[in-house]
Structures are given as structure tokens and as C-alpha cells.
């Protein structure tokens, strides 16, 4: 019994420490997210070299706030639930982690199965917006320019996405990132495939190139989540027997 009790205490302490780390991490992310939302300019002054678009920073801040809030909730439920021997909080912790785990698995399956569907949908939605807004909406134009320059791509599918856009109609040329040395993409067909693919293909290639790293990180996160669920269930069952 004492060995079993010692095991229970050890796992309980590890659960508290693990979730305390998650709680603190979530709090930090939440704090940074709120800081960027409230005072994006000072954030840009400090990390100006890393980010070239205020809008992208603001979008990142909302993402940080959401992730931070979720981690705070998980950390609190796990840490406080284990410390107080609360079956209710441990079950809530298990449920939240399980929901997140299922959502991640579903997202991975959808990503694998519907890559071509995503391409079709994106083309149907984004291409008309490009034709309508590129050159007319400054923020939209800037974000696309930054993306195309950074990723070395042109449009969503290729340079023809910009044909008949306000930019093309006014300047009678394609955006600078689409032009190689001032020449149209078709004028240098040997470079057409590698440098001036659409951004969708380029990003897809980047993901495929880094698939091992992405897969490793995803597997690591999944393993942690399964371990967290197993430990919370163990503590819950042990409390049940008391």
C-alpha cells in the first residue's frame, strides 16, 4: 500500500508541476498577445526586423491570446484538480485535453485528405478577391507583396491571378515580385517552375520539405496530450477507490 501511495503522490506532484508550467506558459503567451494588441508599435520597434507588417503582428496577437487562454484553462484545471484531489476538475481537464486532441487529429486528417479540395476552394475564394482588391486596398496589397517577396512566389496560382486587377489596369504590368529583372514570367520559362510558382504551391512545398519536423512536433504534442489524459485518469480512478 505504501508503495502504491508513494506512486500516487509522485504522479500527483508531477501532474501539478507539469500543469503549473503549462499555466505559466499560457499566462506568458496571453500577456504577450495582449501587449501586442494594445501596443503593437513598441512591439514592432523591438522586433521590427522580424516583422514587416503591423497587420500580421495584430493577427498573431489574437492567435497568442487564444492559445494562451486555452493553456491557462488546461494548466489551472490540471494543477488545481491534482492538488485538491478534485475528481470534477480532473474530469474537466481530461475532457478539455481530449477535445483538443480529437480536433488536432481531425485537422490532420482533413489536411491530408482535402489538400486538393483546399486548393480548389482557395482558388475559388482568393482569386476573385485578388483581382478585385490588389492595387485598390493598400493593406491587402502590402500583405501580398510581403508574402510574395518572402516566399518567392506570385499570386495564389500564378501571375495571371493579377490580370484585370486594379493594379494591372492602372500600371499595365504585374506586381514587382512577379517580375524577374523586369521581364514577364513567361519570358524566362526555365525559371517559371522554380521561382514563380503560385504561393499555394510554394507553401505546400515548404510544408512537404519540413514534413518530418512538423510531424515530429505534432507527434510530441500528441504524446504529451495522451500522457496527460492517462495521468489524469489514473488520479481520478485512484481517488475513486479511496
Tab-separated table of C-alpha atoms in Angstrom:
chain	number	residue	atom	x	y	z
A	1	UNK	CA	0.000	0.000	0.000
A	2	UNK	CA	2.794	2.435	0.903
A	3	UNK	CA	4.465	1.851	-2.484
A	4	UNK	CA	1.126	2.469	-4.223
A	5	UNK	CA	0.631	5.587	-2.096
A	6	UNK	CA	4.147	6.749	-2.973
A	7	UNK	CA	3.444	6.210	-6.675
A	8	UNK	CA	0.169	8.141	-6.401
A	9	UNK	CA	1.920	11.030	-4.610
A	10	UNK	CA	4.766	11.105	-7.163
A	11	UNK	CA	2.382	11.159	-10.139
A	12	UNK	CA	0.253	13.785	-8.402
A	13	UNK	CA	3.293	16.043	-7.804
A	14	UNK	CA	4.439	15.574	-11.443
A	15	UNK	CA	0.926	16.412	-12.652
A	16	UNK	CA	0.933	19.607	-10.531
A	17	UNK	CA	4.400	20.695	-11.756
A	18	UNK	CA	3.638	19.866	-15.407
A	19	UNK	CA	0.390	21.825	-15.349
A	20	UNK	CA	1.955	24.683	-13.413
A	21	UNK	CA	4.469	25.004	-16.283
A	22	UNK	CA	1.581	24.945	-18.807
A	23	UNK	CA	-0.300	27.544	-16.720
A	24	UNK	CA	2.727	29.877	-16.581
A	25	UNK	CA	3.417	29.366	-20.299
A	26	UNK	CA	-0.212	30.173	-21.108
A	27	UNK	CA	-0.062	33.285	-18.918
A	28	UNK	CA	3.100	34.448	-20.700
A	29	UNK	CA	1.575	33.930	-24.169
A	30	UNK	CA	-1.616	35.686	-23.074
A	31	UNK	CA	0.415	38.608	-21.693
A	32	UNK	CA	2.469	38.970	-24.894
A	33	UNK	CA	-0.701	38.694	-27.005
A	34	UNK	CA	-2.460	41.432	-25.030
A	35	UNK	CA	0.668	43.627	-25.095
A	36	UNK	CA	0.926	43.341	-28.895
A	37	UNK	CA	-2.807	44.073	-29.296
A	38	UNK	CA	-2.691	47.127	-27.023
A	39	UNK	CA	0.738	48.451	-28.012
A	40	UNK	CA	1.750	46.950	-31.352
A	41	UNK	CA	4.084	49.836	-32.178
A	42	UNK	CA	6.527	49.322	-29.294
A	43	UNK	CA	6.491	45.587	-30.088
A	44	UNK	CA	7.407	46.447	-33.685
A	45	UNK	CA	10.164	48.818	-32.511
A	46	UNK	CA	11.745	45.976	-30.507
A	47	UNK	CA	11.180	43.166	-33.021
A	48	UNK	CA	10.979	45.362	-36.128
A	49	UNK	CA	13.463	43.262	-38.089
A	50	UNK	CA	11.379	40.131	-37.662
A	51	UNK	CA	8.092	41.505	-38.878
A	52	UNK	CA	7.369	43.816	-41.760
A	53	UNK	CA	3.619	44.170	-41.411
A	54	UNK	CA	1.693	45.615	-38.464
A	55	UNK	CA	-1.394	43.743	-39.609
A	56	UNK	CA	0.392	40.399	-39.436
A	57	UNK	CA	1.553	41.245	-35.889
A	58	UNK	CA	-2.005	42.068	-34.835
A	59	UNK	CA	-3.267	38.778	-36.296
A	60	UNK	CA	-0.512	36.900	-34.450
A	61	UNK	CA	-1.541	38.638	-31.203
A	62	UNK	CA	-5.097	37.249	-31.387
A	63	UNK	CA	-3.653	33.783	-32.042
A	64	UNK	CA	-1.373	34.148	-28.986
A	65	UNK	CA	-4.294	35.288	-26.816
A	66	UNK	CA	-6.404	32.280	-27.874
A	67	UNK	CA	-3.598	29.743	-27.305
A	68	UNK	CA	-2.587	31.427	-24.026
A	69	UNK	CA	-6.166	31.343	-22.713
A	70	UNK	CA	-6.575	27.638	-23.593
A	71	UNK	CA	-3.256	26.763	-21.902
A	72	UNK	CA	-4.252	28.798	-18.823
A	73	UNK	CA	-7.514	26.852	-18.513
A	74	UNK	CA	-5.801	23.464	-19.021
A	75	UNK	CA	-2.989	24.335	-16.605
A	76	UNK	CA	-5.394	25.548	-13.934
A	77	UNK	CA	-7.720	22.538	-14.186
A	78	UNK	CA	-4.827	20.040	-14.081
A	79	UNK	CA	-2.777	21.772	-11.389
A	80	UNK	CA	-5.619	22.714	-9.029
A	81	UNK	CA	-7.505	19.462	-9.677
A	82	UNK	CA	-4.486	17.331	-8.765
A	83	UNK	CA	-3.560	19.478	-5.768
A	84	UNK	CA	-7.090	19.461	-4.306
A	85	UNK	CA	-7.791	15.826	-5.290
A	86	UNK	CA	-10.843	17.117	-7.166
A	87	UNK	CA	-12.423	14.426	-9.352
A	88	UNK	CA	-14.618	17.024	-11.034
A	89	UNK	CA	-11.665	19.234	-12.094
A	90	UNK	CA	-9.616	16.204	-13.180
A	91	UNK	CA	-12.505	15.028	-15.368
A	92	UNK	CA	-12.840	18.545	-16.840
A	93	UNK	CA	-9.074	18.552	-17.526
A	94	UNK	CA	-9.346	15.161	-19.246
A	95	UNK	CA	-12.329	16.350	-21.326
A	96	UNK	CA	-10.661	19.587	-22.483
A	97	UNK	CA	-7.423	17.798	-23.492
A	98	UNK	CA	-9.440	15.056	-25.224
A	99	UNK	CA	-11.461	17.618	-27.223
A	100	UNK	CA	-8.228	19.374	-28.303
A	101	UNK	CA	-6.638	16.015	-29.205
A	102	UNK	CA	-9.659	14.975	-31.321
A	103	UNK	CA	-9.701	18.401	-33.028
A	104	UNK	CA	-5.994	18.074	-33.907
A	105	UNK	CA	-6.430	14.558	-35.304
A	106	UNK	CA	-9.448	15.713	-37.335
A	107	UNK	CA	-7.484	18.712	-38.660
A	108	UNK	CA	-4.577	16.440	-39.660
A	109	UNK	CA	-6.910	14.031	-41.472
A	110	UNK	CA	-8.683	16.898	-43.266
A	111	UNK	CA	-5.309	18.417	-44.231
A	112	UNK	CA	-4.139	15.105	-45.702
A	113	UNK	CA	-7.366	14.196	-47.465
A	114	UNK	CA	-8.509	17.596	-48.674
A	115	UNK	CA	-5.319	19.267	-49.902
A	116	UNK	CA	-6.661	19.367	-53.452
A	117	UNK	CA	-10.089	20.478	-52.191
A	118	UNK	CA	-8.403	23.259	-50.205
A	119	UNK	CA	-6.629	24.334	-53.366
A	120	UNK	CA	-9.907	24.423	-55.297
A	121	UNK	CA	-11.701	26.341	-52.518
A	122	UNK	CA	-8.828	28.798	-52.068
A	123	UNK	CA	-8.652	29.396	-55.802
A	124	UNK	CA	-12.409	29.981	-55.962
A	125	UNK	CA	-12.363	32.390	-52.996
A	126	UNK	CA	-8.979	34.150	-53.159
A	127	UNK	CA	-8.514	34.656	-56.905
A	128	UNK	CA	-11.588	36.909	-57.339
A	129	UNK	CA	-10.503	38.894	-54.229
A	130	UNK	CA	-7.009	39.367	-55.712
A	131	UNK	CA	-8.490	40.608	-58.971
A	132	UNK	CA	-10.769	42.991	-57.077
A	133	UNK	CA	-8.527	44.330	-54.278
A	134	UNK	CA	-4.871	44.127	-55.373
A	135	UNK	CA	-3.855	47.701	-56.084
A	136	UNK	CA	-7.083	49.144	-54.670
A	137	UNK	CA	-6.682	48.174	-50.987
A	138	UNK	CA	-3.294	49.334	-49.625
A	139	UNK	CA	-3.138	46.973	-46.623
A	140	UNK	CA	-4.204	43.982	-48.723
A	141	UNK	CA	-1.650	44.892	-51.416
A	142	UNK	CA	1.127	45.324	-48.834
A	143	UNK	CA	0.474	41.955	-47.174
A	144	UNK	CA	0.511	40.178	-50.537
A	145	UNK	CA	3.730	41.969	-51.556
A	146	UNK	CA	5.441	40.952	-48.304
A	147	UNK	CA	4.219	37.353	-48.664
A	148	UNK	CA	5.299	37.069	-52.305
A	149	UNK	CA	8.731	38.580	-51.597
A	150	UNK	CA	9.354	36.372	-48.547
A	151	UNK	CA	8.079	33.109	-50.072
A	152	UNK	CA	9.358	33.880	-53.626
A	153	UNK	CA	6.002	33.213	-55.236
A	154	UNK	CA	3.489	35.044	-57.391
A	155	UNK	CA	-0.271	35.165	-56.812
A	156	UNK	CA	-2.133	32.172	-55.454
A	157	UNK	CA	-1.833	30.021	-58.612
A	158	UNK	CA	0.488	32.127	-60.818
A	159	UNK	CA	0.938	35.660	-62.179
A	160	UNK	CA	-2.333	35.517	-64.185
A	161	UNK	CA	-4.218	35.961	-60.879
A	162	UNK	CA	-3.346	39.674	-61.207
A	163	UNK	CA	-4.643	40.083	-64.752
A	164	UNK	CA	-7.532	42.624	-64.712
A	165	UNK	CA	-6.756	43.667	-61.117
A	166	UNK	CA	-6.847	47.441	-60.317
A	167	UNK	CA	-3.017	47.321	-60.170
A	168	UNK	CA	-2.726	45.755	-63.631
A	169	UNK	CA	-5.357	48.025	-65.155
A	170	UNK	CA	-3.625	51.136	-63.806
A	171	UNK	CA	0.043	50.236	-64.335
A	172	UNK	CA	-0.332	47.723	-67.192
A	173	UNK	CA	2.244	45.468	-65.551
A	174	UNK	CA	2.354	42.712	-62.948
A	175	UNK	CA	3.459	43.211	-59.320
A	176	UNK	CA	7.233	43.589	-58.807
A	177	UNK	CA	7.667	40.210	-57.013
A	178	UNK	CA	6.226	38.531	-60.145
A	179	UNK	CA	8.743	40.127	-62.491
A	180	UNK	CA	12.246	38.733	-62.879
A	181	UNK	CA	14.593	41.551	-63.810
A	182	UNK	CA	11.661	43.456	-65.265
A	183	UNK	CA	10.710	40.593	-67.560
A	184	UNK	CA	7.401	38.794	-67.623
A	185	UNK	CA	7.450	35.308	-66.099
A	186	UNK	CA	6.837	33.701	-69.481
A	187	UNK	CA	9.894	35.403	-70.948
A	188	UNK	CA	12.099	33.138	-68.800
A	189	UNK	CA	10.336	29.777	-68.870
A	190	UNK	CA	13.324	27.899	-67.390
A	191	UNK	CA	12.751	29.835	-64.132
A	192	UNK	CA	8.996	29.643	-64.300
A	193	UNK	CA	8.701	26.390	-62.355
A	194	UNK	CA	11.112	27.044	-59.508
A	195	UNK	CA	10.851	30.729	-58.696
A	196	UNK	CA	7.473	31.936	-59.756
A	197	UNK	CA	5.045	29.258	-58.728
A	198	UNK	CA	1.848	30.352	-57.050
A	199	UNK	CA	2.087	30.927	-53.296
A	200	UNK	CA	-0.211	27.978	-52.568
A	201	UNK	CA	2.220	25.556	-54.226
A	202	UNK	CA	5.255	27.184	-52.627
A	203	UNK	CA	3.771	26.996	-49.125
A	204	UNK	CA	2.717	23.393	-49.813
A	205	UNK	CA	6.290	22.596	-50.901
A	206	UNK	CA	7.666	24.251	-47.741
A	207	UNK	CA	5.340	22.102	-45.625
A	208	UNK	CA	6.344	18.943	-47.519
A	209	UNK	CA	10.034	19.818	-47.123
A	210	UNK	CA	9.597	20.298	-43.388
A	211	UNK	CA	7.087	17.452	-43.022
A	212	UNK	CA	9.492	15.493	-40.804
A	213	UNK	CA	9.899	18.371	-38.356
A	214	UNK	CA	6.172	19.201	-38.397
A	215	UNK	CA	5.307	15.511	-37.937
A	216	UNK	CA	7.818	15.156	-35.098
A	217	UNK	CA	6.462	18.192	-33.258
A	218	UNK	CA	2.867	17.021	-33.808
A	219	UNK	CA	3.727	13.508	-32.561
A	220	UNK	CA	5.444	15.008	-29.500
A	221	UNK	CA	2.427	17.177	-28.674
A	222	UNK	CA	0.063	14.204	-29.205
A	223	UNK	CA	2.203	12.015	-26.914
A	224	UNK	CA	2.159	14.707	-24.208
A	225	UNK	CA	-1.624	15.018	-24.509
A	226	UNK	CA	-2.115	11.231	-24.284
A	227	UNK	CA	0.223	11.116	-21.257
A	228	UNK	CA	-1.669	13.989	-19.596
A	229	UNK	CA	-5.020	12.227	-20.191
A	230	UNK	CA	-3.638	8.907	-18.866
A	231	UNK	CA	-2.260	10.556	-15.710
A	232	UNK	CA	-5.486	12.469	-15.032
A	233	UNK	CA	-7.491	9.240	-15.487
A	234	UNK	CA	-5.101	7.385	-13.158
A	235	UNK	CA	-5.505	10.053	-10.447
A	236	UNK	CA	-9.280	10.072	-11.000
A	237	UNK	CA	-9.512	6.266	-10.628
A	238	UNK	CA	-7.264	6.258	-7.549
A	239	UNK	CA	-9.464	8.934	-5.934
A	240	UNK	CA	-12.479	6.776	-6.838
A	241	UNK	CA	-11.079	3.870	-4.843
A	242	UNK	CA	-10.368	5.945	-1.751
